[in-house]
Amino acid sequence: MGGYFEGWYYKHQANGKSLALIPGRAWDSAFVQIVADNQAYNVSYPLSEYCNGNILRVGSSAFSASGIRLDIQSPGMTLSGEIKYENLTPIRSDIMGPFRFFPMECRHGVISMKHELSGKVALNDETLDFSGGIGYIESDSGRSFPEKYTWVHCNNFEQSCAIMASVAYIPFYGLRFWGCICVVWLEGREYRLATYKGVKILRCERGAIELRQGKYRLFVTIEKGIDTPLAAPQSGVMNRVIRESLSCPARFQFLEGHRVLFDGRSDCASYEWVMPNV
């Protein structure tokens, strides 16, 4: 499995607090990254302590679609506790569309756009209660994250809505192109905007994304939040550093023609802007 990585992203938000867990493996080691509102940790494990089955196990911690159980000790950091998930919201089909049939640098997956949380964890000397909160799960696998990309997710609105959008510079059989994947889940209905469905990327700059696909348009405006460093894969090795704002203010507008289907603000959007030389 030289040059290979796989990882999952479990996000939890409640009571003004956010916590993301990123368990996974690179070609030479396993890891769990812990991302809180203003700090991040990266804990490494030998591959012998990694098992990807119906339940993903890294060290003494376990991760699944029904919840997580944490038991992590590292110099300067301890994390323990359990969070359960209910009423997951999967998308209708693979977010990669027809690209899932081709060898890709990075394959993205969306496991649940939103779900209910219950339980508590203790991060160092702070107890975080996520009961009544909302979660999100996605995955990535392949060799490397895209050289240039942006990603945003939010499901913390007054209205029942969850939105994930990503724009990336994609290598494909010796060529490169700007690609997009996006899901708008609104009041039980899923809208898919993607390169393989003809989406047009009208705007992609720091703090702003604008997409158009047929009669649908999505506008995203993100305000600067506190960002923290994360390890990211490059040729299967977690030696690249990116930065993520786990919880920042943003506004999302989704239109069908001139009709506004959704217009919502949230202080709990998650955002990555990884655009060297742009």
CSV table of C-alpha atoms in Angstrom, one decimal:
chain,number,residue,atom,x,y,z
A,1,MET,CA,0.0,0.0,0.0
A,2,GLY,CA,2.9,2.4,-0.7
A,3,GLY,CA,1.8,6.0,-1.3
A,4,TYR,CA,-1.8,5.4,0.0
A,5,PHE,CA,-3.8,7.2,2.7
A,6,GLU,CA,-7.3,7.0,4.0
A,7,GLY,CA,-9.1,9.1,6.6
A,8,TRP,CA,-12.4,10.1,8.0
A,9,TYR,CA,-13.7,13.4,9.3
A,10,TYR,CA,-16.2,13.3,12.2
A,11,LYS,CA,-17.4,16.8,13.2
A,12,HIS,CA,-19.5,17.6,16.3
A,13,GLN,CA,-21.0,20.9,17.3
A,14,ALA,CA,-23.2,21.9,20.2
A,15,ASN,CA,-23.6,24.6,22.8
A,16,GLY,CA,-21.1,26.9,21.1
A,17,LYS,CA,-18.4,24.3,21.0
A,18,SER,CA,-16.9,22.3,18.1
A,19,LEU,CA,-14.8,19.2,17.9
A,20,ALA,CA,-13.6,17.3,14.9
A,21,LEU,CA,-11.8,14.0,14.9
A,22,ILE,CA,-9.8,12.8,11.9
A,23,PRO,CA,-8.7,9.1,12.3
A,24,GLY,CA,-6.9,7.4,9.4
A,25,ARG,CA,-3.7,5.9,8.1
A,26,ALA,CA,-0.9,6.8,5.8
A,27,TRP,CA,1.5,4.4,4.1
A,28,ASP,CA,3.7,4.1,7.2
A,29,SER,CA,1.6,5.0,10.2
A,30,ALA,CA,-1.9,5.6,11.7
A,31,PHE,CA,-3.1,8.8,13.3
A,32,VAL,CA,-5.9,10.6,15.0
A,33,GLN,CA,-6.0,14.4,14.6
A,34,ILE,CA,-8.1,16.3,17.1
A,35,VAL,CA,-9.4,19.8,16.1
A,36,ALA,CA,-11.0,22.0,18.7
A,37,ASP,CA,-12.1,25.6,18.3
A,38,ASN,CA,-8.7,27.1,18.8
A,39,GLN,CA,-6.2,24.2,19.0
A,40,ALA,CA,-5.3,21.0,17.2
A,41,TYR,CA,-3.3,17.9,18.0
A,42,ASN,CA,-1.9,15.1,15.9
A,43,VAL,CA,-1.4,11.7,17.6
A,44,SER,CA,0.5,9.0,15.7
A,45,TYR,CA,0.2,5.2,16.1
A,46,PRO,CA,1.9,2.2,14.6
A,47,LEU,CA,0.0,0.6,11.8
A,48,SER,CA,-0.5,-2.5,14.0
A,49,GLU,CA,-2.9,-0.4,16.1
A,50,TYR,CA,-5.1,0.4,13.1
A,51,CYS,CA,-8.0,-1.8,12.0
A,52,ASN,CA,-10.6,-0.7,9.4
A,53,GLY,CA,-13.6,-3.0,9.6
A,54,ASN,CA,-17.2,-2.3,10.4
A,55,ILE,CA,-15.8,-0.3,13.3
A,56,LEU,CA,-12.6,1.7,12.6
A,57,ARG,CA,-10.2,1.3,15.5
A,58,VAL,CA,-7.1,3.4,16.1
A,59,GLY,CA,-5.3,2.6,19.3
A,60,SER,CA,-7.9,2.4,22.0
A,61,SER,CA,-10.4,4.5,20.2
A,62,ALA,CA,-13.3,3.4,18.0
A,63,PHE,CA,-15.2,5.2,15.2
A,64,SER,CA,-18.4,4.2,13.4
A,65,ALA,CA,-21.6,5.5,11.8
A,66,SER,CA,-23.3,5.0,15.2
A,67,GLY,CA,-20.8,6.9,17.2
A,68,ILE,CA,-17.3,7.2,18.6
A,69,ARG,CA,-15.5,6.1,21.7
A,70,LEU,CA,-12.3,7.9,22.6
A,71,ASP,CA,-9.3,7.0,24.8
A,72,ILE,CA,-6.3,9.1,23.7
A,73,GLN,CA,-3.3,10.0,25.7
A,74,SER,CA,-0.5,12.0,24.3
A,75,PRO,CA,2.1,14.4,25.7
A,76,GLY,CA,0.2,17.6,26.6
A,77,MET,CA,-3.2,16.2,25.7
A,78,THR,CA,-5.8,13.7,26.8
A,79,LEU,CA,-9.2,13.0,25.2
A,80,SER,CA,-11.7,10.5,26.5
A,81,GLY,CA,-15.5,9.9,26.3
A,82,GLU,CA,-18.2,8.7,24.0
A,83,ILE,CA,-20.6,10.4,21.5
A,84,LYS,CA,-23.5,8.5,20.0
A,85,TYR,CA,-25.1,9.3,16.6
A,86,GLU,CA,-28.7,9.0,15.5
A,87,ASN,CA,-30.8,9.8,12.4
A,88,LEU,CA,-27.9,10.0,9.9
A,89,THR,CA,-28.5,11.8,6.6
A,90,PRO,CA,-26.6,10.0,3.8
A,91,ILE,CA,-26.6,11.3,0.3
A,92,ARG,CA,-28.4,9.5,-2.6
A,93,SER,CA,-25.2,8.2,-4.3
A,94,ASP,CA,-21.5,8.5,-4.5
A,95,ILE,CA,-20.4,12.2,-4.4
A,96,MET,CA,-17.7,11.4,-7.0
A,97,GLY,CA,-20.3,10.4,-9.6
A,98,PRO,CA,-18.8,8.8,-12.7
A,99,PHE,CA,-15.3,9.8,-11.5
A,100,ARG,CA,-15.5,6.9,-9.0
A,101,PHE,CA,-14.7,4.6,-11.9
A,102,PHE,CA,-11.4,6.3,-12.6
A,103,PRO,CA,-8.0,6.3,-10.8
A,104,MET,CA,-8.1,9.6,-8.9
A,105,GLU,CA,-5.5,11.4,-6.8
A,106,CYS,CA,-8.1,11.8,-4.0
A,107,ARG,CA,-11.6,10.2,-3.6
A,108,HIS,CA,-14.1,12.1,-1.4
A,109,GLY,CA,-17.0,10.6,0.3
A,110,VAL,CA,-20.0,12.0,2.2
A,111,ILE,CA,-21.4,9.6,4.9
A,112,SER,CA,-23.8,11.9,6.7
A,113,MET,CA,-24.7,15.5,5.9
A,114,LYS,CA,-26.2,15.9,9.4
A,115,HIS,CA,-27.2,13.8,12.4
A,116,GLU,CA,-28.1,14.1,16.1
A,117,LEU,CA,-25.6,13.8,18.9
A,118,SER,CA,-25.6,12.6,22.5
A,119,GLY,CA,-22.7,12.3,24.9
A,120,LYS,CA,-19.7,14.0,26.4
A,121,VAL,CA,-16.0,14.0,26.0
A,122,ALA,CA,-13.2,15.4,28.2
A,123,LEU,CA,-10.5,17.3,26.4
A,124,ASN,CA,-7.7,17.9,28.8
A,125,ASP,CA,-9.4,19.5,31.8
A,126,GLU,CA,-12.5,20.7,29.8
A,127,THR,CA,-15.8,18.7,29.5
A,128,LEU,CA,-17.6,19.1,26.2
A,129,ASP,CA,-21.3,18.1,26.2
A,130,PHE,CA,-22.5,17.5,22.7
A,131,SER,CA,-26.0,16.2,23.7
A,132,GLY,CA,-28.6,17.8,21.5
A,133,GLY,CA,-25.9,18.9,19.0
A,134,ILE,CA,-25.4,18.1,15.3
A,135,GLY,CA,-22.7,16.1,13.5
A,136,TYR,CA,-21.2,15.5,10.0
A,137,ILE,CA,-19.1,12.6,8.6
A,138,GLU,CA,-17.0,12.5,5.4
A,139,SER,CA,-14.1,10.5,4.1
A,140,ASP,CA,-11.0,10.8,1.8
A,141,SER,CA,-8.7,8.3,0.3
A,142,GLY,CA,-6.0,8.0,-2.4
A,143,ARG,CA,-2.5,9.4,-2.6
A,144,SER,CA,-2.7,13.1,-2.0
A,145,PHE,CA,-5.0,16.0,-1.3
A,146,PRO,CA,-5.4,18.3,-4.3
A,147,GLU,CA,-2.6,20.8,-4.8
A,148,LYS,CA,-5.2,23.6,-4.7
A,149,TYR,CA,-8.7,23.4,-3.2
A,150,THR,CA,-11.3,25.0,-1.0
A,151,TRP,CA,-13.9,23.3,1.1
A,152,VAL,CA,-16.8,24.5,3.2
A,153,HIS,CA,-19.5,22.7,5.2
A,154,CYS,CA,-22.3,23.8,7.5
A,155,ASN,CA,-25.4,22.2,8.9
A,156,ASN,CA,-26.0,24.5,11.9
A,157,PHE,CA,-28.9,26.7,10.7
A,158,GLU,CA,-32.3,27.6,12.1
A,159,GLN,CA,-33.8,25.9,9.0
A,160,SER,CA,-33.3,22.2,8.3
A,161,CYS,CA,-30.4,22.5,5.9
A,162,ALA,CA,-26.9,21.2,5.4
A,163,ILE,CA,-24.4,22.3,2.7
A,164,MET,CA,-21.1,20.9,1.6
A,165,ALA,CA,-19.1,22.4,-1.3
A,166,SER,CA,-15.6,21.9,-2.6
A,167,VAL,CA,-13.7,23.3,-5.6
A,168,ALA,CA,-10.3,21.7,-6.5
A,169,TYR,CA,-7.6,21.6,-9.1
A,170,ILE,CA,-7.8,18.0,-10.3
A,171,PRO,CA,-5.1,16.0,-12.2
A,172,PHE,CA,-6.7,13.6,-14.6
A,173,TYR,CA,-4.8,11.5,-17.2
A,174,GLY,CA,-2.1,14.1,-17.8
A,175,LEU,CA,-4.5,17.0,-17.8
A,176,ARG,CA,-5.7,19.3,-15.0
A,177,PHE,CA,-9.1,21.0,-14.5
A,178,TRP,CA,-11.0,22.9,-11.9
A,179,GLY,CA,-13.7,20.5,-10.5
A,180,CYS,CA,-16.5,20.9,-8.1
A,181,ILE,CA,-18.6,18.7,-5.9
A,182,CYS,CA,-21.5,20.2,-3.8
A,183,VAL,CA,-24.6,18.9,-2.0
A,184,VAL,CA,-27.4,21.1,-0.7
A,185,TRP,CA,-29.7,19.1,1.6
A,186,LEU,CA,-32.7,21.2,2.3
A,187,GLU,CA,-35.9,20.2,4.2
A,188,GLY,CA,-35.4,16.5,3.2
A,189,ARG,CA,-34.6,17.2,-0.4
A,190,GLU,CA,-31.1,16.8,-1.9
A,191,TYR,CA,-29.7,19.0,-4.6
A,192,ARG,CA,-26.4,18.0,-6.3
A,193,LEU,CA,-24.2,20.5,-8.0
A,194,ALA,CA,-21.1,18.9,-9.6
A,195,THR,CA,-18.7,19.0,-12.6
A,196,TYR,CA,-20.2,15.8,-13.9
A,197,LYS,CA,-23.6,17.5,-13.8
A,198,GLY,CA,-22.5,20.7,-15.6
A,199,VAL,CA,-21.9,23.1,-12.8
A,200,LYS,CA,-20.1,26.3,-13.6
A,201,ILE,CA,-17.7,27.8,-11.1
A,202,LEU,CA,-18.4,31.5,-11.4
A,203,ARG,CA,-16.4,32.6,-8.4
A,204,CYS,CA,-13.8,31.0,-6.2
A,205,GLU,CA,-11.7,33.2,-4.0
A,206,ARG,CA,-10.8,33.4,-0.4
A,207,GLY,CA,-14.0,33.8,1.5
A,208,ALA,CA,-16.4,33.4,-1.4
A,209,ILE,CA,-17.8,30.7,-3.7
A,210,GLU,CA,-20.4,31.1,-6.4
A,211,LEU,CA,-21.8,28.2,-8.4
A,212,ARG,CA,-24.4,27.9,-11.2
A,213,GLN,CA,-25.9,24.7,-12.5
A,214,GLY,CA,-28.9,25.2,-14.8
A,215,LYS,CA,-31.6,27.2,-12.9
A,216,TYR,CA,-29.8,26.7,-9.6
A,217,ARG,CA,-27.2,29.1,-8.0
A,218,LEU,CA,-25.3,28.9,-4.8
A,219,PHE,CA,-23.6,31.8,-3.1
A,220,VAL,CA,-21.3,31.3,-0.1
A,221,THR,CA,-19.6,34.1,1.8
A,222,ILE,CA,-17.2,33.1,4.6
A,223,GLU,CA,-15.8,35.4,7.2
A,224,LYS,CA,-12.4,34.8,8.7
A,225,GLY,CA,-12.3,32.6,11.7
A,226,ILE,CA,-9.6,31.1,13.9
A,227,ASP,CA,-7.7,28.5,11.8
A,228,THR,CA,-5.5,25.7,13.1
A,229,PRO,CA,-2.8,23.6,11.3
A,230,LEU,CA,-3.6,20.1,10.2
A,231,ALA,CA,-1.5,17.4,8.7
A,232,ALA,CA,-2.5,16.4,5.1
A,233,PRO,CA,-1.4,13.6,2.8
A,234,GLN,CA,1.2,14.1,0.0
A,235,SER,CA,2.0,10.9,-1.9
A,236,GLY,CA,0.7,8.9,1.0
A,237,VAL,CA,2.7,10.6,3.7
A,238,MET,CA,1.2,13.0,6.2
A,239,ASN,CA,3.9,15.7,5.7
A,240,ARG,CA,1.9,18.5,4.3
A,241,VAL,CA,0.4,21.3,6.4
A,242,ILE,CA,-3.0,22.9,5.7
A,243,ARG,CA,-5.2,25.1,7.9
A,244,GLU,CA,-8.8,24.8,8.8
A,245,SER,CA,-11.3,27.1,10.5
A,246,LEU,CA,-13.5,24.6,12.3
A,247,SER,CA,-16.2,27.2,13.3
A,248,CYS,CA,-16.5,30.5,11.5
A,249,PRO,CA,-19.3,32.9,10.4
A,250,ALA,CA,-20.7,32.3,6.9
A,251,ARG,CA,-23.8,33.1,4.8
A,252,PHE,CA,-25.3,30.6,2.3
A,253,GLN,CA,-27.8,31.6,-0.4
A,254,PHE,CA,-29.4,29.0,-2.7
A,255,LEU,CA,-31.6,30.1,-5.6
A,256,GLU,CA,-33.8,28.4,-8.2
A,257,GLY,CA,-34.1,31.1,-10.9
A,258,HIS,CA,-35.1,34.2,-9.0
A,259,ARG,CA,-36.7,32.2,-6.2
A,260,VAL,CA,-34.8,32.0,-3.0
A,261,LEU,CA,-34.9,28.4,-1.7
A,262,PHE,CA,-32.6,29.1,1.2
A,263,ASP,CA,-30.8,32.1,2.8
A,264,GLY,CA,-29.1,31.4,6.1
A,265,ARG,CA,-26.3,32.5,8.3
A,266,SER,CA,-24.4,30.5,10.8
A,267,ASP,CA,-21.4,31.1,13.1
A,268,CYS,CA,-20.6,27.3,12.8
A,269,ALA,CA,-19.3,26.9,9.2
A,270,SER,CA,-16.1,24.9,8.7
A,271,TYR,CA,-13.7,26.2,6.0
A,272,GLU,CA,-10.5,25.3,4.3
A,273,TRP,CA,-8.7,27.5,1.8
A,274,VAL,CA,-5.6,25.8,0.3
A,275,MET,CA,-4.6,27.8,-2.7
A,276,PRO,CA,-0.8,28.3,-3.0
A,277,ASN,CA,0.1,30.9,-5.6
A,278,VAL,CA,-3.5,32.0,-6.1
